[in-house]
Amino acid sequence: MASLINCPHCGVRPKEEFSIRGAASVVRPAPTAPDEDWNRYVFIRDNERGRIQEYWHHGAGCRRWLVVDRSNITHEVFSIADAEDKAKEAAR
């Protein structure tokens, strides 16, 4: 993985300031969804190869949640966005 990450709030920072917190593409089931859907959401995740989106937390900087689009094969980072902005986009 690149040793420097370009935080949208803090600028270029060392990757050690960030924590990867999981897949950002997983969709939460509706509250009334069957137990099987909730079981899959909580416990079963695909281990995809290639370009993925993940939640990262900038714990040693702005403390914001980010969505990082990267390759889990080459570790190339394609884009980084504030998670709040991504949520607003999805709500439109």
Tab-separated table of C-alpha atoms in Angstrom:
chain	number	residue	atom	x	y	z
A	1	MET	CA	0.000	0.000	0.000
A	2	ALA	CA	1.160	3.517	-0.613
A	3	SER	CA	2.974	4.879	2.407
A	4	LEU	CA	1.250	8.262	2.045
A	5	ILE	CA	-2.509	8.854	1.963
A	6	ASN	CA	-4.061	12.101	0.754
A	7	CYS	CA	-6.698	12.916	3.396
A	8	PRO	CA	-9.314	15.339	2.004
A	9	HIS	CA	-9.119	17.323	5.272
A	10	CYS	CA	-5.491	17.084	6.385
A	11	GLY	CA	-3.586	16.636	3.132
A	12	VAL	CA	-0.873	14.042	2.583
A	13	ARG	CA	-0.323	11.946	5.715
A	14	PRO	CA	1.495	8.676	6.554
A	15	LYS	CA	-0.712	5.573	6.282
A	16	GLU	CA	0.044	4.683	9.901
A	17	GLU	CA	-2.349	7.478	10.958
A	18	PHE	CA	-5.293	5.524	9.497
A	19	SER	CA	-7.186	2.384	10.486
A	20	ILE	CA	-9.043	0.244	7.952
A	21	ARG	CA	-12.475	-0.525	9.328
A	22	GLY	CA	-14.218	-2.666	6.722
A	23	ALA	CA	-16.064	-2.768	3.442
A	24	ALA	CA	-17.939	0.378	2.436
A	25	SER	CA	-19.963	-1.347	-0.257
A	26	VAL	CA	-21.943	-3.678	2.037
A	27	VAL	CA	-25.624	-2.688	2.173
A	28	ARG	CA	-27.381	-2.934	5.536
A	29	PRO	CA	-30.617	-4.952	5.388
A	30	ALA	CA	-33.959	-3.354	6.220
A	31	PRO	CA	-34.979	-3.680	9.887
A	32	THR	CA	-37.718	-6.123	8.851
A	33	ALA	CA	-35.428	-8.273	6.680
A	34	PRO	CA	-35.331	-12.022	7.352
A	35	ASP	CA	-32.799	-13.413	9.835
A	36	GLU	CA	-30.844	-14.996	6.949
A	37	ASP	CA	-30.171	-11.530	5.486
A	38	TRP	CA	-28.993	-10.207	8.853
A	39	ASN	CA	-26.802	-13.275	9.395
A	40	ARG	CA	-25.095	-12.710	6.034
A	41	TYR	CA	-24.688	-8.969	6.726
A	42	VAL	CA	-23.119	-9.488	10.160
A	43	PHE	CA	-21.092	-12.675	9.768
A	44	ILE	CA	-20.509	-13.579	6.111
A	45	ARG	CA	-18.472	-11.402	3.781
A	46	ASP	CA	-17.090	-12.086	0.329
A	47	ASN	CA	-13.332	-11.720	0.034
A	48	GLU	CA	-13.298	-9.931	-3.300
A	49	ARG	CA	-10.148	-9.475	-5.364
A	50	GLY	CA	-9.460	-6.217	-7.114
A	51	ARG	CA	-10.878	-2.760	-6.681
A	52	ILE	CA	-12.810	-2.330	-3.428
A	53	GLN	CA	-14.181	0.462	-1.271
A	54	GLU	CA	-13.353	0.505	2.443
A	55	TYR	CA	-14.096	2.673	5.442
A	56	TRP	CA	-10.927	4.174	6.892
A	57	HIS	CA	-10.722	6.205	10.081
A	58	HIS	CA	-8.138	8.987	10.352
A	59	GLY	CA	-7.568	8.463	14.061
A	60	ALA	CA	-4.288	10.379	14.312
A	61	GLY	CA	-5.505	13.347	12.293
A	62	CYS	CA	-8.925	14.872	11.672
A	63	ARG	CA	-10.674	11.800	13.151
A	64	ARG	CA	-13.028	11.724	10.160
A	65	TRP	CA	-14.349	8.605	8.454
A	66	LEU	CA	-13.265	8.246	4.845
A	67	VAL	CA	-14.203	5.974	1.950
A	68	VAL	CA	-11.066	4.758	0.201
A	69	ASP	CA	-11.341	3.189	-3.252
A	70	ARG	CA	-8.287	0.950	-3.706
A	71	SER	CA	-7.004	-2.295	-5.165
A	72	ASN	CA	-6.451	-5.026	-2.608
A	73	ILE	CA	-4.060	-6.666	-5.086
A	74	THR	CA	-1.701	-3.788	-5.914
A	75	HIS	CA	-2.731	-1.481	-3.006
A	76	GLU	CA	-3.090	1.384	-5.475
A	77	VAL	CA	-5.423	4.085	-4.117
A	78	PHE	CA	-7.813	5.453	-6.753
A	79	SER	CA	-9.808	7.936	-4.687
A	80	ILE	CA	-10.499	9.084	-1.150
A	81	ALA	CA	-13.687	10.828	-0.069
A	82	ASP	CA	-15.237	11.908	3.207
A	83	ALA	CA	-17.761	9.237	4.253
A	84	GLU	CA	-20.362	11.895	5.068
A	85	ASP	CA	-20.152	13.258	1.517
A	86	LYS	CA	-20.523	9.723	0.097
A	87	ALA	CA	-23.610	9.143	2.266
A	88	LYS	CA	-25.170	12.387	1.038
A	89	GLU	CA	-24.510	11.353	-2.581
A	90	ALA	CA	-26.145	7.977	-2.006
A	91	ALA	CA	-29.216	9.604	-0.429
A	92	ARG	CA	-29.914	11.685	-3.552
